Short mmCIF file of C-alpha atoms in Angstrom, two decimals:
data_model
loop_
_atom_site.label_atom_id
_atom_site.label_comp_id
_atom_site.label_asym_id
_atom_site.label_seq_id
_atom_site.Cartn_x
_atom_site.Cartn_y
_atom_site.Cartn_z
CA MET V 1360 5.84 -7.41 42.40
CA THR V 1361 7.93 -9.30 40.22
CA LEU V 1362 8.72 -7.36 36.97
CA ASP V 1363 8.70 -9.19 34.11
CA PRO V 1364 10.42 -7.05 31.41
CA ARG V 1365 9.37 -9.26 28.26
CA ALA V 1366 6.45 -9.91 29.03
CA LEU V 1367 5.40 -5.99 29.59
CA LEU V 1368 6.60 -5.14 26.85
CA ARG V 1369 4.97 -7.57 24.09
CA GLN V 1370 2.02 -6.53 26.20
CA LEU V 1371 1.66 -3.45 25.08
CA TYR V 1372 2.56 -3.93 21.74
CA ASP V 1373 -0.67 -5.94 22.49
CA VAL V 1374 -2.31 -2.90 24.00
CA ALA V 1375 -1.04 -0.83 20.97
CA VAL V 1376 -2.46 -3.33 18.20
CA ALA V 1377 -6.19 -3.98 20.33
CA ARG V 1378 -6.80 0.61 19.95
CA ALA V 1379 -6.52 0.26 16.32
CA LEU V 1380 -8.97 -2.88 15.66
CA PRO V 1381 -11.80 -1.65 13.12
CA GLY V 1382 -13.99 -3.35 15.39
CA ARG V 1383 -13.96 -1.99 18.65
CA VAL V 1384 -13.95 2.23 16.22
CA LEU V 1385 -15.40 1.69 13.68
CA ALA V 1386 -19.62 1.24 14.48
CA SER V 1387 -19.56 4.18 16.59
CA HIS V 1388 -18.75 6.40 12.56
CA LEU V 1389 -21.01 4.47 10.83
CA PRO V 1390 -24.58 7.13 9.31
CA PRO V 1391 -28.20 5.77 8.84
CA PRO V 1392 -28.83 3.33 5.18
CA PRO V 1393 -28.91 5.91 2.48
CA LYS V 1394 -32.65 7.03 0.62
CA GLY V 1395 -30.51 4.96 -1.65
CA ARG V 1396 -28.17 2.78 -2.65
CA THR V 1397 -25.22 2.37 0.05
CA LEU V 1398 -22.08 0.88 -1.54
CA VAL V 1399 -18.42 -0.37 0.54
CA LEU V 1400 -16.13 0.36 -1.91
CA GLY V 1401 -12.04 -0.51 0.21
CA ALA V 1402 -8.92 -1.52 0.53
CA GLY V 1403 -5.66 -2.15 2.71
CA LYS V 1404 -4.35 -4.62 5.06
CA ALA V 1405 -7.47 -3.89 7.81
CA GLY V 1406 -9.39 -4.04 5.06
CA GLY V 1407 -11.12 -7.95 6.57
CA SER V 1408 -11.44 -6.79 9.43
CA MET V 1409 -13.39 -3.34 8.75
CA VAL V 1410 -15.77 -5.50 6.63
CA GLN V 1411 -16.43 -7.53 9.12
CA ALA V 1412 -17.00 -4.32 11.33
CA LEU V 1413 -19.69 -3.14 9.36
CA GLU V 1414 -21.57 -5.27 8.71
CA ALA V 1415 -21.87 -6.68 12.03
CA ALA V 1416 -23.16 -3.29 12.69
CA TRP V 1417 -25.09 -2.13 9.12
CA PRO V 1418 -28.59 -2.27 9.71
CA ALA V 1419 -30.38 -6.04 8.24
CA ASP V 1420 -32.92 -4.63 5.86
CA ALA V 1421 -30.69 -1.81 4.76
CA PRO V 1422 -29.03 -3.03 1.19
CA LEU V 1423 -25.15 -3.45 1.18
CA SER V 1424 -22.82 -4.10 -1.35
CA GLY V 1425 -19.90 -3.80 -2.48
CA LEU V 1426 -16.25 -4.62 -2.88
CA VAL V 1427 -12.87 -4.07 -0.76
CA ILE V 1428 -9.05 -5.64 -1.01
CA THR V 1429 -7.04 -6.43 1.63
CA ARG V 1430 -3.77 -8.66 1.91
CA TYR V 1431 -3.35 -12.42 1.18
CA GLY V 1432 -4.22 -13.87 4.67
CA HIS V 1433 -5.63 -10.80 5.92
CA VAL V 1434 -9.25 -12.03 6.32
CA PRO V 1435 -9.94 -12.53 9.98
CA GLY V 1436 -10.21 -16.36 10.56
CA GLY V 1437 -13.08 -18.66 10.28
CA TRP V 1438 -15.16 -15.57 8.92
CA LYS V 1439 -16.67 -15.14 5.39
CA PRO V 1440 -18.37 -11.61 4.51
CA ARG V 1441 -22.24 -12.00 3.37
CA ARG V 1442 -23.08 -8.58 1.66
CA ILE V 1443 -19.24 -7.14 1.02
CA GLU V 1444 -16.71 -9.00 -1.62
CA LEU V 1445 -13.70 -9.69 -0.35
CA VAL V 1446 -11.01 -10.49 -2.80
CA GLU V 1447 -7.14 -11.00 -1.13
CA ALA V 1448 -4.29 -9.47 -3.26
CA ALA V 1449 -0.70 -9.06 -3.21
CA HIS V 1450 1.56 -6.26 -1.70
CA PRO V 1451 3.73 -4.54 -0.95
CA VAL V 1452 3.92 -5.36 -5.15
CA PRO V 1453 1.23 -5.73 -6.36
CA ASP V 1454 -0.67 -8.80 -8.71
CA ALA V 1455 -3.19 -9.07 -11.54
CA ALA V 1456 -5.84 -9.81 -8.71
CA GLY V 1457 -5.74 -6.93 -7.24
CA LEU V 1458 -5.53 -5.12 -10.68
CA ALA V 1459 -8.84 -7.04 -11.75
CA ALA V 1460 -10.15 -6.15 -7.99
CA SER V 1461 -9.11 -2.37 -8.49
CA GLU V 1462 -10.80 -2.72 -11.81
CA ARG V 1463 -14.39 -3.71 -10.81
CA MET V 1464 -14.38 -1.34 -8.17
CA LEU V 1465 -13.78 1.59 -10.30
CA ALA V 1466 -16.89 0.11 -11.94
CA LEU V 1467 -18.89 0.03 -9.28
CA ALA V 1468 -18.24 3.49 -8.62
CA ARG V 1469 -19.86 4.61 -11.89
CA GLY V 1470 -23.62 5.70 -12.22
CA LEU V 1471 -24.24 5.83 -8.59
CA THR V 1472 -26.66 9.45 -8.34
CA ALA V 1473 -27.12 12.14 -5.40
CA ASP V 1474 -29.16 10.05 -2.67
CA ASP V 1475 -26.18 6.97 -2.83
CA LEU V 1476 -23.62 6.89 -0.09
CA VAL V 1477 -20.00 5.52 -0.59
CA ILE V 1478 -18.55 3.90 2.47
CA CYS V 1479 -14.94 3.54 1.67
CA LEU V 1480 -12.86 1.45 3.72
CA ILE V 1481 -9.02 2.62 4.31
CA SER V 1482 -5.85 1.37 5.24
CA GLY V 1483 -2.65 1.25 5.44
CA GLY V 1484 -1.05 -1.70 2.24
CA GLY V 1485 -3.50 -0.22 -0.07
CA SER V 1486 -1.63 1.95 -2.04
CA ALA V 1487 -0.02 -2.22 -3.49
CA LEU V 1488 -4.10 -3.63 -2.85
CA MET V 1489 -5.30 -0.80 -5.24
CA SER V 1490 -3.40 -1.05 -8.66
CA LEU V 1491 -4.74 -0.24 -11.55
CA PRO V 1492 -2.42 1.49 -13.37
CA ALA V 1493 -3.07 5.37 -15.55
CA PRO V 1494 -3.12 4.64 -19.13
CA GLY V 1495 -0.53 3.01 -21.19
CA LEU V 1496 0.69 1.93 -18.57
CA THR V 1497 1.08 -2.49 -17.66
CA LEU V 1498 1.30 -4.47 -14.18
CA ALA V 1499 4.85 -4.63 -15.03
CA ASP V 1500 6.08 -1.73 -15.19
CA LYS V 1501 3.42 -0.48 -11.88
CA GLN V 1502 5.76 -2.79 -10.39
CA ALA V 1503 8.66 -2.49 -11.19
CA VAL V 1504 8.21 0.70 -9.81
CA ASN V 1505 6.74 -0.09 -6.64
CA ARG V 1506 10.26 -2.25 -5.98
CA ALA V 1507 12.41 0.16 -7.23
CA LEU V 1508 11.04 3.24 -4.83
CA LEU V 1509 10.67 -0.41 -2.47
CA ASN V 1510 14.83 -0.34 -2.33
CA SER V 1511 15.74 3.31 -2.79
CA GLY V 1512 15.06 4.55 0.27
CA ALA V 1513 11.60 6.83 -0.06
CA ALA V 1514 10.08 8.25 2.25
CA ILE V 1515 6.55 6.37 2.92
CA GLY V 1516 5.10 10.69 1.97
CA GLU V 1517 6.96 10.86 -1.33
CA MET V 1518 6.04 6.73 -3.15
CA ASN V 1519 2.83 7.01 -2.13
CA CYS V 1520 3.43 10.23 -4.78
CA VAL V 1521 4.92 8.94 -6.99
CA ARG V 1522 2.69 5.53 -7.31
CA LYS V 1523 -0.95 7.79 -7.00
CA HIS V 1524 0.43 9.72 -10.57
CA LEU V 1525 0.81 6.36 -12.37
CA SER V 1526 -2.96 4.62 -10.98
CA SER V 1527 -6.02 5.26 -12.32
CA VAL V 1528 -8.21 5.11 -8.55
CA LYS V 1529 -5.07 6.81 -6.87
CA GLY V 1530 -4.65 10.19 -5.74
CA GLY V 1531 -8.93 11.16 -5.67
CA ARG V 1532 -9.96 9.41 -8.17
CA LEU V 1533 -12.64 6.64 -6.74
CA ALA V 1534 -14.15 9.51 -4.90
CA ALA V 1535 -14.57 11.89 -8.61
CA THR V 1536 -15.11 8.29 -10.08
CA CYS V 1537 -17.93 8.27 -6.75
CA ALA V 1538 -19.88 11.46 -7.44
CA PRO V 1539 -22.12 12.61 -6.41
CA ALA V 1540 -23.34 10.12 -4.62
CA ARG V 1541 -21.98 11.03 -0.81
CA VAL V 1542 -19.40 9.68 0.44
CA LEU V 1543 -17.48 8.91 3.29
CA THR V 1544 -14.18 7.48 4.27
CA LEU V 1545 -13.27 5.46 7.15
CA ALA V 1546 -9.16 5.32 7.56
CA ILE V 1547 -7.11 3.94 9.15
CA SER V 1548 -3.63 5.05 9.98
CA ASP V 1549 -0.45 4.14 8.52
CA VAL V 1550 1.91 7.16 7.92
CA PRO V 1551 3.40 9.32 10.13
CA GLY V 1552 0.95 12.93 10.62
CA ASP V 1553 -1.65 10.90 9.39
CA ASP V 1554 -2.33 12.97 5.86
CA PRO V 1555 -5.24 10.76 4.63
CA ALA V 1556 -3.57 11.84 1.09
CA VAL V 1557 -0.98 10.12 2.05
CA ILE V 1558 -2.44 7.89 3.43
CA ALA V 1559 -2.86 4.09 0.48
CA SER V 1560 -2.51 6.88 -2.01
CA GLY V 1561 -5.21 8.78 -1.11
CA PRO V 1562 -8.06 7.53 -3.40
CA THR V 1563 -11.17 9.27 -1.77
CA VAL V 1564 -8.52 12.71 -1.62
CA ALA V 1565 -7.54 15.56 -2.83
CA ASP V 1566 -4.03 15.37 -3.87
CA PRO V 1567 -1.89 18.55 -3.39
CA THR V 1568 1.30 17.17 -5.25
CA SER V 1569 2.03 17.31 -8.81
CA CYS V 1570 2.80 14.97 -11.82
CA ALA V 1571 6.25 17.55 -11.13
CA ASP V 1572 6.25 16.81 -8.32
CA ALA V 1573 6.10 12.82 -8.74
CA LEU V 1574 9.61 13.53 -11.28
CA ALA V 1575 11.49 15.40 -8.85
CA ILE V 1576 10.65 11.52 -6.07
CA CYS V 1577 12.12 10.25 -9.20
CA ARG V 1578 14.93 11.09 -10.51
CA ARG V 1579 16.54 11.97 -6.18
CA TYR V 1580 16.21 8.57 -6.13
CA ARG V 1581 17.30 7.27 -9.32
CA ILE V 1582 14.46 5.68 -10.12
CA GLN V 1583 14.11 4.35 -13.70
CA LEU V 1584 10.27 4.87 -14.88
CA PRO V 1585 9.52 3.35 -17.94
CA ASP V 1586 8.73 5.91 -21.03
CA ALA V 1587 4.25 5.89 -20.99
CA ALA V 1588 4.96 6.45 -17.12
CA ARG V 1589 7.58 9.56 -17.74
CA ALA V 1590 5.60 11.18 -20.42
CA GLY V 1591 2.02 11.30 -18.55
CA LEU V 1592 3.99 12.55 -16.16
CA GLU V 1593 6.34 15.02 -18.20
CA SER V 1594 3.28 16.77 -20.34
CA GLY V 1595 0.22 16.35 -16.92
CA ALA V 1596 -1.48 13.46 -18.62
CA PHE V 1597 -1.35 11.86 -14.97
CA GLU V 1598 -3.10 14.99 -12.94
CA THR V 1599 -4.84 14.26 -10.47
CA PRO V 1600 -7.70 15.59 -9.03
CA LYS V 1601 -6.91 19.59 -6.93
CA PRO V 1602 -8.33 20.36 -3.87
CA GLY V 1603 -10.97 22.16 -4.76
CA ASP V 1604 -12.34 19.46 -7.04
CA ALA V 1605 -15.98 20.16 -7.43
CA ARG V 1606 -17.19 15.99 -7.58
CA LEU V 1607 -14.85 16.04 -4.13
CA ALA V 1608 -16.91 18.12 -2.24
CA GLY V 1609 -18.94 17.38 0.89
CA HIS V 1610 -17.24 14.84 0.82
CA GLU V 1611 -16.41 13.31 4.58
CA LEU V 1612 -13.04 11.73 6.18
CA VAL V 1613 -13.14 10.06 9.86
CA MET V 1614 -9.86 8.14 11.15
CA LEU V 1615 -11.18 5.95 13.48
CA ALA V 1616 -7.22 5.02 14.82
CA THR V 1617 -4.08 6.83 14.33
CA PRO V 1618 -0.05 5.92 15.37
CA GLN V 1619 -1.13 8.63 18.24
CA MET V 1620 -4.30 6.83 19.53
CA SER V 1621 -2.27 3.59 19.96
CA LEU V 1622 1.01 4.29 21.08
CA GLU V 1623 -1.14 6.89 23.91
CA ALA V 1624 -3.40 2.82 25.19
CA ALA V 1625 0.16 1.72 25.27
CA ALA V 1626 1.01 4.61 27.20
CA ALA V 1627 -2.11 4.37 30.08
CA PHE V 1628 -1.26 0.68 30.15
CA ALA V 1629 2.18 1.26 31.64
CA ARG V 1630 1.44 3.75 33.68
CA GLU V 1631 -1.50 1.14 35.37
CA GLN V 1632 1.51 -0.67 35.97
CA GLY V 1633 3.02 1.77 37.27
CA ILE V 1634 6.04 2.37 34.85
CA ALA V 1635 6.63 6.03 33.38
CA ALA V 1636 5.82 6.45 30.17
CA HIS V 1637 6.40 8.63 27.57
CA ILE V 1638 6.13 9.39 24.24
CA LEU V 1639 7.77 10.51 22.05
CA SER V 1640 6.85 11.19 18.47
CA ASP V 1641 4.27 8.37 15.98
CA GLU V 1642 6.00 10.71 13.09
CA ILE V 1643 10.03 8.95 13.56
CA GLU V 1644 10.89 8.14 9.96
CA GLY V 1645 14.65 7.89 8.59
CA GLU V 1646 17.56 5.08 7.69
CA SER V 1647 15.67 2.63 10.86
CA ARG V 1648 19.93 1.56 12.25
CA VAL V 1649 20.23 5.47 12.46
CA VAL V 1650 16.67 5.82 14.84
CA GLY V 1651 17.58 2.42 16.36
CA GLY V 1652 21.35 4.07 17.17
CA LEU V 1653 19.70 7.12 18.59
CA HIS V 1654 17.03 5.89 20.87
CA ALA V 1655 20.04 3.23 22.33
CA ALA V 1656 21.41 7.07 22.80
CA LEU V 1657 18.59 8.07 24.82
CA ALA V 1658 18.32 5.00 26.52
CA ARG V 1659 22.22 5.01 27.52
CA ALA V 1660 21.88 8.28 29.14
CA VAL V 1661 18.28 7.12 31.14
CA ALA V 1662 20.61 4.34 32.23
CA ARG V 1663 23.03 5.66 33.42
CA ARG V 1664 22.47 9.38 34.10
CA GLY V 1665 18.65 9.40 34.76
CA GLU V 1666 18.45 11.85 31.72
CA PRO V 1667 15.87 13.09 29.93
CA PHE V 1668 13.33 11.06 32.43
CA ALA V 1669 13.44 8.80 35.54
CA LYS V 1670 14.05 4.92 35.59
CA PRO V 1671 11.81 2.72 35.43
CA CYS V 1672 10.65 4.06 32.21
CA VAL V 1673 9.52 3.04 29.53
CA ILE V 1674 9.81 5.35 26.56
CA LEU V 1675 7.67 4.71 22.07
CA SER V 1676 7.43 5.47 19.52
CA GLY V 1677 5.79 5.38 16.38
CA GLY V 1678 6.39 6.19 12.64
CA GLU V 1679 7.58 4.64 9.79
CA THR V 1680 11.57 4.29 9.12
CA THR V 1681 12.94 3.22 6.44
CA VAL V 1682 15.50 0.29 4.74
CA THR V 1683 18.08 1.03 1.72
CA VAL V 1684 18.26 -2.29 -0.29
CA ASP V 1685 21.40 -1.76 -2.45
CA ALA V 1686 19.71 -3.99 -5.17
CA THR V 1687 22.77 -4.84 -6.91
CA LYS V 1688 23.91 -6.43 -3.62
CA PRO V 1689 21.91 -9.88 -2.24
CA SER V 1690 19.92 -9.10 0.95
CA GLY V 1691 18.31 -11.50 4.14
CA GLN V 1692 15.46 -11.64 5.45
CA GLY V 1693 14.23 -8.65 7.50
CA GLY V 1694 11.64 -5.35 7.44
CA ARG V 1695 12.39 -1.77 9.43
CA ALA V 1696 11.12 -3.32 12.59
CA THR V 1697 14.42 -5.94 13.17
CA GLU V 1698 16.44 -3.72 11.40
CA PHE V 1699 15.67 -0.92 14.12
CA LEU V 1700 16.18 -3.27 17.08
CA LEU V 1701 19.34 -4.58 15.51
CA GLY V 1702 21.36 -1.32 15.03
CA CYS V 1703 19.75 -0.91 18.10
CA ALA V 1704 21.36 -3.07 19.81
CA LEU V 1705 25.21 -2.27 18.43
CA ALA V 1706 24.70 1.21 19.85
CA LEU V 1707 23.67 -0.24 22.72
CA HIS V 1708 26.89 -2.72 24.11
CA CYS V 1709 24.52 -5.11 26.23
CA GLU V 1710 23.77 -2.33 28.04
CA PRO V 1711 22.50 -4.17 31.58
CA GLY V 1712 19.31 -2.68 32.23
CA VAL V 1713 17.82 -1.51 28.40
CA PHE V 1714 15.57 -4.18 26.56
CA GLY V 1715 13.28 -3.10 23.51
CA LEU V 1716 10.56 -4.88 21.22
CA ALA V 1717 9.84 -3.32 18.29
CA ALA V 1718 7.45 -3.94 15.56
CA ASP V 1719 5.13 -3.63 12.70
CA THR V 1720 1.59 -3.22 13.99
CA ASP V 1721 0.06 -5.22 11.44
CA GLY V 1722 1.71 -8.52 12.24
CA ILE V 1723 3.98 -8.21 9.65
CA ASP V 1724 7.95 -6.73 9.01
CA GLY V 1725 8.92 -6.10 5.84
CA VAL V 1726 7.61 -9.78 3.82
CA GLY V 1727 8.76 -12.42 6.47
CA PRO V 1728 6.05 -14.60 9.07
CA HIS V 1729 7.76 -12.02 12.09
CA ALA V 1730 5.69 -9.15 13.39
CA GLY V 1731 9.27 -7.59 14.96
CA ALA V 1732 11.47 -8.64 17.74
CA LEU V 1733 12.46 -8.49 20.81
CA LEU V 1734 15.53 -7.15 23.29
CA THR V 1735 17.22 -8.08 25.59
CA PRO V 1736 20.92 -6.68 28.20
CA THR V 1737 22.31 -10.94 27.18
CA SER V 1738 20.42 -10.70 22.63
CA LEU V 1739 24.42 -9.26 21.58
CA GLY V 1740 26.68 -12.02 23.88
CA ARG V 1741 24.15 -15.23 23.22
CA ALA V 1742 24.20 -14.17 19.45
CA ARG V 1743 27.53 -14.18 19.35
CA ALA V 1744 28.15 -17.60 21.60
CA LEU V 1745 25.79 -18.95 18.68
CA GLY V 1746 28.67 -18.06 16.18
CA LEU V 1747 26.79 -14.87 14.80
CA ASN V 1748 27.93 -11.61 13.42
CA PRO V 1749 25.38 -8.74 14.28
CA GLN V 1750 26.91 -6.31 12.50
CA ALA V 1751 27.27 -8.41 9.45
CA LEU V 1752 23.90 -9.14 9.51
CA LEU V 1753 22.89 -6.05 9.32
CA ASP V 1754 25.03 -4.64 6.40
CA ALA V 1755 23.35 -7.92 5.10
CA HIS V 1756 19.66 -6.05 5.41
CA ASP V 1757 19.55 -10.24 7.25
CA SER V 1758 18.74 -8.65 10.97
CA ALA V 1759 15.86 -11.75 11.26
CA SER V 1760 18.39 -14.24 11.32
CA PHE V 1761 20.02 -12.29 14.62
CA PHE V 1762 16.63 -12.27 16.07
CA ALA V 1763 15.17 -15.60 14.93
CA PRO V 1764 17.87 -18.38 16.68
CA LEU V 1765 17.30 -16.50 19.64
CA GLY V 1766 14.32 -17.91 20.39
CA ASP V 1767 13.26 -13.30 20.13
CA LEU V 1768 11.70 -12.51 17.69
CA LEU V 1769 7.81 -11.96 17.63
CA GLN V 1770 5.82 -13.81 14.95
CA PRO V 1771 1.56 -13.49 16.42
CA GLY V 1772 0.10 -13.66 12.58
CA PRO V 1773 -2.29 -11.07 10.45
CA SER V 1774 -3.39 -8.36 13.08
CA PHE V 1775 -6.22 -7.04 10.64
CA THR V 1776 -4.77 -3.56 11.12
CA ASN V 1777 -2.08 -1.41 10.56
CA VAL V 1778 -1.00 1.94 12.51
CA ASN V 1779 2.54 1.12 11.47
CA ASP V 1780 5.67 0.47 13.57
CA PHE V 1781 5.58 0.32 16.85
CA ARG V 1782 8.77 0.94 18.83
CA ALA V 1783 9.47 0.29 23.04
CA LEU V 1784 12.58 0.55 25.10
CA LEU V 1785 12.52 0.36 28.72
CA ILE V 1786 14.76 0.94 30.80
CA VAL V 1787 14.73 -0.93 34.42
#
């Protein structure tokens, strides 16, 4: 069999995404209808496909209603919900549509009884989509803090610690409002370690972090806080429900899909094609270009010395890297995946036999229309022949402008799920 490296890498990505699609994994985790009402609430990039899967599986004669927020353009094409309202809003910076929907969601959660069931559909992106500022804060305040966090280089757990303390709905507050109803959270993880308190800033999960932690993170990354936000954190007025809170007793959480599950699916597919597969980790964090360089060093060792793995093989990893942007300087179009891959390309120096793919499993890398890109041993040479300066593009956070002229951007469109970064290096 003749190996087509580019085709194989794309197949691995598609398999990883398919493993995380709600239509394949949600129905088997639904409970029977309760004595009272069934209310569906939630938010995330997978919100549309999660609602689609739930409506298809829920008994037609059983009451069902609710409201879920997803990102603009992330409703499966041609489909419209019949019983659950689906609202589209902005990500990664919140907008008025998300705020209005969050206010309505919190209102729906009030006045429930112990006979009622709340099914919360939570996936990555929910933190920005479900944006309801804490008392005294405005949407503009939340937008400014969110932009600063996105550009700071802070890890996702750190960002969500701040977000949940400046919110009226995250950090367990949504579930606390649902009391005394039973709450079942069905989650798709997009965070390293799959901590449910971090996914979408944990709207249904007790929060082990504190206002003091949020303040320390803002100081560490020099995040300028509005006066009302600083006062609420310093006084403890913005504290979240903590583990042991009676309002959260008896709640259940099921992890429908995780980065590790998707990596394992991709590894199994590679092995079926006769290619050895090695999963480094599903929790890799750090500056994207640096992580790219480290992956390149490992790929070179395999290509040149057959260590620590024999070739042919594919090296897989997941997690969420970061891109630290200097707000005082102009930056181009890219994202974590393409910046990782350009950093990897520069470190590989056109190493023969090494191919790569890096992409976000939600189909969107940063704010561009691409999910990520493909890398070949000829990428650097082809780019330089076109007059491109790879290092300058990397320094300007304009990695998409490196891959686009090569025809190597990966543009599958929204996937309707999200288990974060997917990276594959194929050494042949």
